[in-house]
Short mmCIF file of C-alpha atoms in Angstrom, two decimals:
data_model
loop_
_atom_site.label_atom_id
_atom_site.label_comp_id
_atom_site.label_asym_id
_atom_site.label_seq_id
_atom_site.Cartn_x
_atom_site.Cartn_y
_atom_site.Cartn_z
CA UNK D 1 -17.54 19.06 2.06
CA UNK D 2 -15.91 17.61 5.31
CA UNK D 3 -13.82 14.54 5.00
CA UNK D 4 -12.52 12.71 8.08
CA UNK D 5 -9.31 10.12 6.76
CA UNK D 6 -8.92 7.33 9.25
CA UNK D 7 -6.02 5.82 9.33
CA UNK D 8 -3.84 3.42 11.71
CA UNK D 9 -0.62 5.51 11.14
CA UNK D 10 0.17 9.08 10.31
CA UNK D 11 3.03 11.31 9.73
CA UNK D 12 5.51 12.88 7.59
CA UNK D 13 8.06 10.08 9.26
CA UNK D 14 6.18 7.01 8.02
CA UNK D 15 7.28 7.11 4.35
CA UNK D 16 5.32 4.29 2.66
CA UNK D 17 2.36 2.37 2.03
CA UNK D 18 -1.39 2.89 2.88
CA UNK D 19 0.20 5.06 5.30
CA UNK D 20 2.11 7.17 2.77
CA UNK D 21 -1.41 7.11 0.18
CA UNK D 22 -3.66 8.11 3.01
CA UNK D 23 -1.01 11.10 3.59
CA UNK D 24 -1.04 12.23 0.21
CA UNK D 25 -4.80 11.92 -0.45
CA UNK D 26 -5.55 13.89 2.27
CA UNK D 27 -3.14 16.67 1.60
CA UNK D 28 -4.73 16.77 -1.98
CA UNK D 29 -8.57 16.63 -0.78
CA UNK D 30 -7.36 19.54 1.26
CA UNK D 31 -7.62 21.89 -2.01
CA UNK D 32 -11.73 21.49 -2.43
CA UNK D 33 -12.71 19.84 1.12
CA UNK D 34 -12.34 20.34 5.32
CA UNK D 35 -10.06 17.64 5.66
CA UNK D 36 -8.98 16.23 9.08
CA UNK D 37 -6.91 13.25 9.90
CA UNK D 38 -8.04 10.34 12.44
CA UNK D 39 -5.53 7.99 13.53
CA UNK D 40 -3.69 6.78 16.56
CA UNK D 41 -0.45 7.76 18.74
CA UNK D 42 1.41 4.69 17.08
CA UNK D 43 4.47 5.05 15.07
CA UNK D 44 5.64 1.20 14.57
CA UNK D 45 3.68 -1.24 12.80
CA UNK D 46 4.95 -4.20 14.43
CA UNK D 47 3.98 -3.30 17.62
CA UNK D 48 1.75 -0.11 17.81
CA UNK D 49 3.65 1.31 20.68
CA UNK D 50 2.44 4.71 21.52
CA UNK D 51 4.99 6.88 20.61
CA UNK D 52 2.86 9.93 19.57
CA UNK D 53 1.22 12.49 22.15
CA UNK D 54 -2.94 11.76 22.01
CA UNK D 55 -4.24 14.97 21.04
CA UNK D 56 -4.51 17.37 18.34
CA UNK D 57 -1.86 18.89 15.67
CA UNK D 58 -0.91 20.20 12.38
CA UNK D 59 0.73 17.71 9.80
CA UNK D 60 1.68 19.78 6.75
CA UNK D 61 -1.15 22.06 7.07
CA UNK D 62 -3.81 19.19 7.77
CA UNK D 63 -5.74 18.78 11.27
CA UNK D 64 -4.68 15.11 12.75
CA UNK D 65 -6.57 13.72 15.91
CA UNK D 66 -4.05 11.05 17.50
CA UNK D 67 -5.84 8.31 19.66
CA UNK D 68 -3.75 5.71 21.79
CA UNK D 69 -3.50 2.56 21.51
CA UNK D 70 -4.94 0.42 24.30
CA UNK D 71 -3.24 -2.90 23.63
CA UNK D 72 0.52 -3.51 21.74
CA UNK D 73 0.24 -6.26 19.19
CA UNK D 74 2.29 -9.76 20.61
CA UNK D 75 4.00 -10.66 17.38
CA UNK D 76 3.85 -14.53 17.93
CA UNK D 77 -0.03 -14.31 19.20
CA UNK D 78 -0.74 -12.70 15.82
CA UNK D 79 0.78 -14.79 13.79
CA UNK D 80 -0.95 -18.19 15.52
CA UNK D 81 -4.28 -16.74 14.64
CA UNK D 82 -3.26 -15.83 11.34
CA UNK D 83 -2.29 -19.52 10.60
CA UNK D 84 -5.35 -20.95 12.12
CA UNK D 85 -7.98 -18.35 10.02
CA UNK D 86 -5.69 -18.46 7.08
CA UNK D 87 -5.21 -22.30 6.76
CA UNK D 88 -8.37 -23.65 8.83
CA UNK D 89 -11.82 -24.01 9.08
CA UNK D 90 -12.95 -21.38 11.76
CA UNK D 91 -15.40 -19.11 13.03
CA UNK D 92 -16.59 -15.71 13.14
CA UNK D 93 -15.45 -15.28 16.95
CA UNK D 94 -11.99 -16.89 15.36
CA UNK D 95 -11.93 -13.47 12.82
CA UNK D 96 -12.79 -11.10 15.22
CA UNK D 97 -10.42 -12.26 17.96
CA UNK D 98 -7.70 -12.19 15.12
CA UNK D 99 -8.85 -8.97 13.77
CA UNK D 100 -8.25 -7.45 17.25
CA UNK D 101 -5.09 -9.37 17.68
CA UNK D 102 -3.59 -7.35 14.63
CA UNK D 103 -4.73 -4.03 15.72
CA UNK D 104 -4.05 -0.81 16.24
CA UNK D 105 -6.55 -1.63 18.87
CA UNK D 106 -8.20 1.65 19.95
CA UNK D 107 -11.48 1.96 21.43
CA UNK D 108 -11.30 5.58 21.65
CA UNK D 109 -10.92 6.25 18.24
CA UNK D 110 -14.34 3.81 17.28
CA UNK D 111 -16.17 5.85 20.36
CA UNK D 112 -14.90 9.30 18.95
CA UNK D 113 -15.61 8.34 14.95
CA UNK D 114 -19.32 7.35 16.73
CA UNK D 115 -20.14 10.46 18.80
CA UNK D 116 -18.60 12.84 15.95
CA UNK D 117 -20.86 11.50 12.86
CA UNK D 118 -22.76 14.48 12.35
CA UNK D 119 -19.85 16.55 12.00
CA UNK D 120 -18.53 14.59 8.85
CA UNK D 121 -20.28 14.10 5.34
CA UNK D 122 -17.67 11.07 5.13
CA UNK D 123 -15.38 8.91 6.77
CA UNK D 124 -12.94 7.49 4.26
CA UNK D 125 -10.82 4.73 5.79
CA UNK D 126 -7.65 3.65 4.47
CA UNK D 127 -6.88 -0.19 4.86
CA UNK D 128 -9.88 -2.51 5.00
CA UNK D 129 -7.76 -5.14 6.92
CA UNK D 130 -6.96 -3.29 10.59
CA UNK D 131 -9.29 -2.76 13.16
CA UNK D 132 -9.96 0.80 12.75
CA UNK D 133 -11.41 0.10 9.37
CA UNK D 134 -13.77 -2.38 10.20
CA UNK D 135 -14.88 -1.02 13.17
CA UNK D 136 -14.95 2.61 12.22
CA UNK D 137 -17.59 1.69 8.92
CA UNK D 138 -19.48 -0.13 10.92
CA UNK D 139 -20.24 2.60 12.91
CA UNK D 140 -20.71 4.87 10.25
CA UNK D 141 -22.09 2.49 7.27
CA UNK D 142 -23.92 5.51 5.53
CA UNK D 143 -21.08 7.88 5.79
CA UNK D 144 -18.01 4.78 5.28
CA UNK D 145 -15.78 5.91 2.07
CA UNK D 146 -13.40 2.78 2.02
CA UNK D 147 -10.17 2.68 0.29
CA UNK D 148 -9.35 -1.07 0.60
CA UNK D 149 -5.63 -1.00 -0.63
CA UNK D 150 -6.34 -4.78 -0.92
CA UNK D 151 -3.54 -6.88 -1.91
CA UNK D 152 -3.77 -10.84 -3.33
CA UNK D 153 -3.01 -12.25 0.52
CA UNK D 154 -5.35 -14.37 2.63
CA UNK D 155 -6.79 -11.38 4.60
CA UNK D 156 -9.03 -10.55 2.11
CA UNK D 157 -10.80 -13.92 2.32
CA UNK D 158 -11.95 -13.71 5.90
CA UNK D 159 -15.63 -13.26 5.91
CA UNK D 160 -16.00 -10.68 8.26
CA UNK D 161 -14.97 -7.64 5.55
CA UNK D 162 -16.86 -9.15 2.76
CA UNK D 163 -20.51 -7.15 4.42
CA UNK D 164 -18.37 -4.48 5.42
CA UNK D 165 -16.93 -3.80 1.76
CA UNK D 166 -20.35 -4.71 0.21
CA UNK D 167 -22.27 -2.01 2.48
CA UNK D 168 -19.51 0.64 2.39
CA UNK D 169 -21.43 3.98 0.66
CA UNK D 170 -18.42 3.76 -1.63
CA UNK D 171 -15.22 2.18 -2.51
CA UNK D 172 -12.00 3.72 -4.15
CA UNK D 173 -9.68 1.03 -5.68
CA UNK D 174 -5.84 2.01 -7.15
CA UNK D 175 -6.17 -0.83 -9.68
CA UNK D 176 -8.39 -2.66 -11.76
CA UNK D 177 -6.61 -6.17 -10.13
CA UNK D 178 -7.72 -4.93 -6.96
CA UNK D 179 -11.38 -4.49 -7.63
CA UNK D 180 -11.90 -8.02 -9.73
CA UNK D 181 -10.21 -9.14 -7.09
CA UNK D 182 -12.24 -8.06 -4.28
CA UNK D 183 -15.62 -7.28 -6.29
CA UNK D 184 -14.91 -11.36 -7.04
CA UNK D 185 -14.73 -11.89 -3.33
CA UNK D 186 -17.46 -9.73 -1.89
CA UNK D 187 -19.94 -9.08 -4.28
CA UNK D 188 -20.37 -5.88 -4.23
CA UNK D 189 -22.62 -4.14 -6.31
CA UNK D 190 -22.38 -0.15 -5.10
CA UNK D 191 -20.52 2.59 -6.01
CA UNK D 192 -16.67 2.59 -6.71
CA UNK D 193 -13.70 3.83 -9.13
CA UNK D 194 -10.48 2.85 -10.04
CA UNK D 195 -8.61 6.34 -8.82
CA UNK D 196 -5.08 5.43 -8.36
CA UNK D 197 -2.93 8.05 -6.15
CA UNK D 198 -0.26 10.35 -7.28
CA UNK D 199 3.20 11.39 -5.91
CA UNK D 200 4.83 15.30 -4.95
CA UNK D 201 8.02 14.70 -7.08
CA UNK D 202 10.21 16.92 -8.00
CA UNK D 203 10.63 19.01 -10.76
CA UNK D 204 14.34 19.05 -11.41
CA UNK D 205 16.25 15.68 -9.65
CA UNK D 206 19.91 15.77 -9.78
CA UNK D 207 21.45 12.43 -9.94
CA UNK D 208 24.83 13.56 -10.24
CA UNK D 209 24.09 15.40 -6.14
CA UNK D 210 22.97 11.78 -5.49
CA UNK D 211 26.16 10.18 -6.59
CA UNK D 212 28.51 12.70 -5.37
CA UNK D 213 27.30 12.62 -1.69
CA UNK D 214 27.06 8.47 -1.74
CA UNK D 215 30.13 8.09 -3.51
CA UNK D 216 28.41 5.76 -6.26
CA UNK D 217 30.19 5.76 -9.01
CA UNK D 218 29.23 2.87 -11.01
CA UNK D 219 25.38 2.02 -12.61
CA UNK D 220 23.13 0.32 -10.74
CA UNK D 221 19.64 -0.64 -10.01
CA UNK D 222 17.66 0.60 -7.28
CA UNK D 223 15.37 -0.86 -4.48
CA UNK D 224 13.06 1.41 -2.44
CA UNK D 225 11.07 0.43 0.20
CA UNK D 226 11.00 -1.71 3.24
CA UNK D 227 13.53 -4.59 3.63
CA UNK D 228 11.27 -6.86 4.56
CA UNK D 229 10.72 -10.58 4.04
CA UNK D 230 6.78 -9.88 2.79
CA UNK D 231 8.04 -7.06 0.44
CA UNK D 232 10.28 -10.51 -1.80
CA UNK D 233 13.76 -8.81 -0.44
CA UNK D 234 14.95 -12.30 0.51
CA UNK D 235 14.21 -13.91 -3.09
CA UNK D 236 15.69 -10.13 -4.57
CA UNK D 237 18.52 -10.48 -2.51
CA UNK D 238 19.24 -14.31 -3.74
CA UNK D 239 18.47 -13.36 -7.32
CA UNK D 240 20.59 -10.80 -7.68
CA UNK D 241 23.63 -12.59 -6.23
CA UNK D 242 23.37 -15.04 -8.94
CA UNK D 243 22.87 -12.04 -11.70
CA UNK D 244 26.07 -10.45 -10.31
CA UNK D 245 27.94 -14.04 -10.98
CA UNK D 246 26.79 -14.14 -14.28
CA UNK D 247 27.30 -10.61 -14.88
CA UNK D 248 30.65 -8.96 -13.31
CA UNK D 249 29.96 -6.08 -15.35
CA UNK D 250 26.76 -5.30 -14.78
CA UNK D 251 24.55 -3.01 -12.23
CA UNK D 252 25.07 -3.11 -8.86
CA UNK D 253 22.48 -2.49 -6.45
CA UNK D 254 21.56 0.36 -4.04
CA UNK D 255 18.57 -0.08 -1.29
CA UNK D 256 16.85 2.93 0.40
CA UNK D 257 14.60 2.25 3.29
CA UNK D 258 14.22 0.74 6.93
CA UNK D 259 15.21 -3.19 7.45
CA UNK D 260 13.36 -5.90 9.17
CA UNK D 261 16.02 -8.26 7.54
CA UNK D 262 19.68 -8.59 7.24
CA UNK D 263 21.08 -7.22 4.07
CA UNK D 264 24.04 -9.67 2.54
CA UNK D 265 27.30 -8.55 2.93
CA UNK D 266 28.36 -8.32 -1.37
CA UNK D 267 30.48 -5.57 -2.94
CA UNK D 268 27.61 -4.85 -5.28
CA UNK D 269 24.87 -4.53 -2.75
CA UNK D 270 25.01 -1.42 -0.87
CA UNK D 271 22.06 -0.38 1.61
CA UNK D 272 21.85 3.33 2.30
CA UNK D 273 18.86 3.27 5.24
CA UNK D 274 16.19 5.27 5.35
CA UNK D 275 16.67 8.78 3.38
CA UNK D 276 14.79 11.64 2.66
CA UNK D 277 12.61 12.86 -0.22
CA UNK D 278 15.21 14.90 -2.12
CA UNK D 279 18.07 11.82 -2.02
CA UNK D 280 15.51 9.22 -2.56
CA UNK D 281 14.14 10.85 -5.89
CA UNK D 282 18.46 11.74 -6.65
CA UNK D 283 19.12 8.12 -6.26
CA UNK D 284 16.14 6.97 -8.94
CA UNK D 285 16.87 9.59 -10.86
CA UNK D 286 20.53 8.15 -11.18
CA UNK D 287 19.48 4.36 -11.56
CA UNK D 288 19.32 2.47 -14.57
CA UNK D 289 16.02 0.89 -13.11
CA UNK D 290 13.94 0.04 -10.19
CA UNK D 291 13.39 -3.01 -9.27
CA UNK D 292 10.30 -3.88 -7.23
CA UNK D 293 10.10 -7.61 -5.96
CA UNK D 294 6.92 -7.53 -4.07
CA UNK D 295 4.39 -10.45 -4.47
CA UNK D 296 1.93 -8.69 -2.64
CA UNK D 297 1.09 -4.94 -3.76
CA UNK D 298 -2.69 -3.07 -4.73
CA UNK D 299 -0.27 -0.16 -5.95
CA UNK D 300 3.13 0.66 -6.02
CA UNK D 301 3.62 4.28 -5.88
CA UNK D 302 7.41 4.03 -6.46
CA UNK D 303 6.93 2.28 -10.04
CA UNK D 304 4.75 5.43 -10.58
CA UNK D 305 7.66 7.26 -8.96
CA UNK D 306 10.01 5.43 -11.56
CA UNK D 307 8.12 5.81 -14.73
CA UNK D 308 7.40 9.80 -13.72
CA UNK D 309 11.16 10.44 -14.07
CA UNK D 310 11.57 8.18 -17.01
CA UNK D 311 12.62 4.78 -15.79
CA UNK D 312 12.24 1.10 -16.64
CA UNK D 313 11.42 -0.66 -14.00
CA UNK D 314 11.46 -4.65 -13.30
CA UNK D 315 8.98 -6.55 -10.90
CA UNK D 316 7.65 -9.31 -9.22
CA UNK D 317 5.31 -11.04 -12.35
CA UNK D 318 3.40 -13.10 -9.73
CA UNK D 319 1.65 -9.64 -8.52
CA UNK D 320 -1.14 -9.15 -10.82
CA UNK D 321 -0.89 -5.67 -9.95
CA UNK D 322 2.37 -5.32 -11.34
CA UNK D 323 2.57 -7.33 -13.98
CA UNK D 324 -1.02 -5.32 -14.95
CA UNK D 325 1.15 -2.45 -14.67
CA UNK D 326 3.67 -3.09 -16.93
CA UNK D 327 1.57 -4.07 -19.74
CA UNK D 328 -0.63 -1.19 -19.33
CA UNK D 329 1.63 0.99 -19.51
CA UNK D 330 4.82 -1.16 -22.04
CA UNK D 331 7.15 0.45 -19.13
CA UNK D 332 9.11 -1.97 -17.87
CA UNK D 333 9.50 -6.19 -17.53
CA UNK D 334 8.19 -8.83 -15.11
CA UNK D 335 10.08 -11.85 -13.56
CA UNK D 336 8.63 -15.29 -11.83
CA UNK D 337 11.91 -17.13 -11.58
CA UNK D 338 15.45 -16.26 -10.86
CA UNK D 339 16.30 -16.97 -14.60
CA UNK D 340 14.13 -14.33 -16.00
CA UNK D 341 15.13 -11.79 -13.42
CA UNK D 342 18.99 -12.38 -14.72
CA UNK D 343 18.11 -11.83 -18.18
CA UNK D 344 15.81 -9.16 -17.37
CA UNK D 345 17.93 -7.25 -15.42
CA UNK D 346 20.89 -7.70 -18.31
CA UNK D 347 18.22 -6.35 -20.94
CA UNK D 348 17.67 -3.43 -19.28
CA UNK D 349 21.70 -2.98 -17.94
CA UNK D 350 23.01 -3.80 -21.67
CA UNK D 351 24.07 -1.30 -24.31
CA UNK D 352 20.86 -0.28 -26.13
CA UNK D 353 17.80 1.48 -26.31
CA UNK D 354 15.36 -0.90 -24.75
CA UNK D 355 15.76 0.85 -21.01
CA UNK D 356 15.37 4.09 -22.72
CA UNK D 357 12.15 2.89 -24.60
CA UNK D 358 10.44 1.59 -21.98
CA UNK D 359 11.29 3.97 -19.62
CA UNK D 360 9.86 6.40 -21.82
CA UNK D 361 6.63 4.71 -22.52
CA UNK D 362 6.09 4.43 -18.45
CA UNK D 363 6.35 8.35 -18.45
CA UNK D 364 3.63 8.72 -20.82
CA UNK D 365 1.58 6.28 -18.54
CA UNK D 366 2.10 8.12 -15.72
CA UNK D 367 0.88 11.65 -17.19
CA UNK D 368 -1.58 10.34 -18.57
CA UNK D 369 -3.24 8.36 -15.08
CA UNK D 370 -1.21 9.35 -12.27
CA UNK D 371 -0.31 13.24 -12.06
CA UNK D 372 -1.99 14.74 -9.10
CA UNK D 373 -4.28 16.98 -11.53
CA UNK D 374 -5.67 14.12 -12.95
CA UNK D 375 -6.04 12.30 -10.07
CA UNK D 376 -7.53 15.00 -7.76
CA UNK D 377 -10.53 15.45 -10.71
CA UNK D 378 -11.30 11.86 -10.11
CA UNK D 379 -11.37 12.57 -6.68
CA UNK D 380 -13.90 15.02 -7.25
CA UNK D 381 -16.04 13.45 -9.69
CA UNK D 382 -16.10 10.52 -7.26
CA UNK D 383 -17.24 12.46 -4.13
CA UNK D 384 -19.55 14.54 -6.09
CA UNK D 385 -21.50 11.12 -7.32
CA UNK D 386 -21.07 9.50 -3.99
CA UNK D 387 -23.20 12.78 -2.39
CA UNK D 388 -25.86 12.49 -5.33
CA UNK D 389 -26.97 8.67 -5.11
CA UNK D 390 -28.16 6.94 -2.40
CA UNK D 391 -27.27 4.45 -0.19
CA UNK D 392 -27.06 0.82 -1.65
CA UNK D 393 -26.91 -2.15 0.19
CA UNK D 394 -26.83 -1.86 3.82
CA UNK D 395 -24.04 -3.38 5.76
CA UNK D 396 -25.11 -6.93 6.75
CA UNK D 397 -25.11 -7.48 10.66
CA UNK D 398 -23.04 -9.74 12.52
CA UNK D 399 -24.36 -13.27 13.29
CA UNK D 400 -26.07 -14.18 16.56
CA UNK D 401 -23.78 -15.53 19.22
CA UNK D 402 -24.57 -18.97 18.56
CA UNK D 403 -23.70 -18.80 14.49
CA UNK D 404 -20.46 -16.58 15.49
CA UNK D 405 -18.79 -19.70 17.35
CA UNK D 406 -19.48 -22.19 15.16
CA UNK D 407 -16.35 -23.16 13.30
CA UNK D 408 -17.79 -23.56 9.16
CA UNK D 409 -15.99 -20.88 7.72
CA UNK D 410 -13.34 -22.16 5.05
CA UNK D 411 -10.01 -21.53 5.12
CA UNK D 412 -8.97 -17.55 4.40
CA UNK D 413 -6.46 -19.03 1.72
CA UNK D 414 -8.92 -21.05 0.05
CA UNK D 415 -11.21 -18.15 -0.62
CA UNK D 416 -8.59 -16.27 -2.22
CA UNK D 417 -7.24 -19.41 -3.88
CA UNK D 418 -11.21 -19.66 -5.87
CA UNK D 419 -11.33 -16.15 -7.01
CA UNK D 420 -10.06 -15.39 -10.28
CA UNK D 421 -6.58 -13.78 -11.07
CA UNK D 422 -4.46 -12.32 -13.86
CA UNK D 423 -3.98 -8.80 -14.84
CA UNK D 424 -6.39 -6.61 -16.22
CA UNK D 425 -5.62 -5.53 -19.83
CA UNK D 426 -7.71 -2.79 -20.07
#
């Protein structure tokens, strides 16, 4: 089988996200399929400078194609169309030019994923919401694999990826929040399966390494991950001041990852920066627990990460997908307010056994769903139904250019606002 990932990033630098997923999956369909990598010469997400040579090379074994960029994305451009399709009535022409706006915006790959269909039994493209999605399974609707990694944000109510989802040959979901969600949204009817991804951890971690080399010597929690407003850091950073006034004894926290905000200046808040592998699985190794604060998430890998090695974790309650989580699996606690993030975070710092218990019970989750064996054989019962059955529902067409500027499309946030939330028990 040959399997073309497209995705808007890729490399062994860009340590998180879609990007991270699409990394790993195609390193792992690399054991039963030709797998080669489509993406672009973009390194920063922000802006989609081209930092990467266009061309061909070698990632870890795997064939990547890099494609430039034609256009940066203007920050304050992007996020004016985002408020208008998000809160406003609008039109198709309104998606499309905000769709571009948010990029990577690259021709070349679209022409190249066109002219090269034949050589391809599927495209599978990471992210539904960037331009390389969209455009890419529209040009190859009988060959487009989509892995939406759809999170509950306005995005996924735009009406321009509800055909595009709908007419996809198939769909891979990491959770079942994501596919109510979006099933809810676009109707579709074809193939899919809840598949999940797994991690390359280690086998043997050594905490005390982690805490000799960084000089931590008391117990603390861990955050890993982008500092980043969208990711809850502000409301985690807020939160946990008031925790360590009520708490002087309790954990202090360590961050690990890149900043797009200020971290507060607080002797029990220390941020380490971006880190490699072997330190970032030392340092949750070491933790008490991980906390992840993100309101917006269709998987966290790291809570996998977490529960693999045997840790409790606490998270962001108003993310179905993590609160879903944590009662799937008993392995950790969810917060909505700073009050119940306090007391969380004390239950699982205090003397006892229920950080043990529940980070226990997350490890059993985790081997059950999210070892790479497991995963890989849904991986392969998935592509091996997906090459039996037949096409379903072709991907709707675009309107006319009359229907495409008229402005009767409700708001983005409204459409997500109607569809039905909650975690999925089972």
């Amino acid at each position: 089988m040959r399997l073309a990932i497209v995705v808007q990033r890729y490399g062994t630098e860009i340590n998180g996200g879609a990007e991270l997923l699409a990394r790993h999956v195609a390193e792992r369909l690399a054991r039963f399929a030709d797998v080669q990598v489509l993406t672009t010469c973009a390194h920063d997400y922000v802006t989609w400078r081209n930092e990467y040579p266009a061309g061909e090379e070698r990632v870890n074994n795997i064939a990547v194609r890099r494609f430039p960029v034609r256009r940066t994305r203007h920050p304050r451009e992007f996020g004016l169309r985002s408020e208008w399709v998000f809160e406003h009535e609008h039109s198709v022409a309104d998606e499309l030019n905000w769709l571009r706006s948010e990029g990577p915006y690259s021709p070349a790959l679209i022409r190249h994923i066109a002219r090269h269909e034949a050589e391809h039994d599927f495209f599978v493209f990471v992210s539904f919401r960037y331009y390389l999605a969209y455009h890419g399974a529209r040009a190859v609707p009988g060959k487009a694999v989509l892995i939406p990694t759809a999170e509950r944000e306005p995005a996924i109510g735009l009406s321009v990826f509800a055909p595009v989802i709908a007419g996809a040959r198939g769909v891979v979901y990491l959770t079942p929040e994501e596919r109510a969600m979006v099933d809810g949204i676009t109707h579709r009817k074809g193939l899919s399966s809840v598949i999940g991804v797994g991690s390359n951890m280690p086998d043997r971690p050594e905490p005390g390494r982690f805490r000799r080399k960084f000089n931590i010597k008391r117990p603390f929690a861990i955050y890993v991950g982008r500092i980043d407003p969208n990711k809850g850091c502000a409301e985690l950073f807020a939160h946990f001041q008031q925790y360590a006034a009520a708490y002087p004894q309790g954990l202090d926290l360590v961050l690990i990852g890149s900043t797009q905000l200020d971290v507060p200046s607080h002797p029990r808040i220390r941020h380490l920066g971006y880190l490699p592998d072997e330190d970032k699985f030392d340092g949750m190794a070491a933790a008490d627990v991980l906390i992840m604060p993100s309101p917006f998430e269709s998987l966290s890998i790291v809570v996998l990460e977490a529960w693999g090695l045997g840790k409790p974790v606490l998270v962001n309650g108003r993310c179905d997908v993590l609160r879903g989580q944590c009662l799937r699996s008993q392995g950790g606690l969810f917060y909505e307010t700073a009050r119940e993030f306090i007391e969380g975070l004390h239950y699982l710092d205090a003397t006892g056994p229920a950080g043990v218990i529940l980070g226990r019970q997350g490890r059993e989750y985790y081997q059950r769903y999210y070892t790479w064996p497991s995963v890989e054989r849904k991986y392969r019962d998935f592509f091996e139904r997906v090459s039996r059955e037949p096409a379903g529902t072709a991907m709707a067409p675009l309107p006319g250019f009359v229907a495409r500027h008229r402005r009767s499309l409700p708001p983005a946030r409204a459409v997500l606002d109607g569809t039905p939330s909650g975690a999925v028990l089972r």
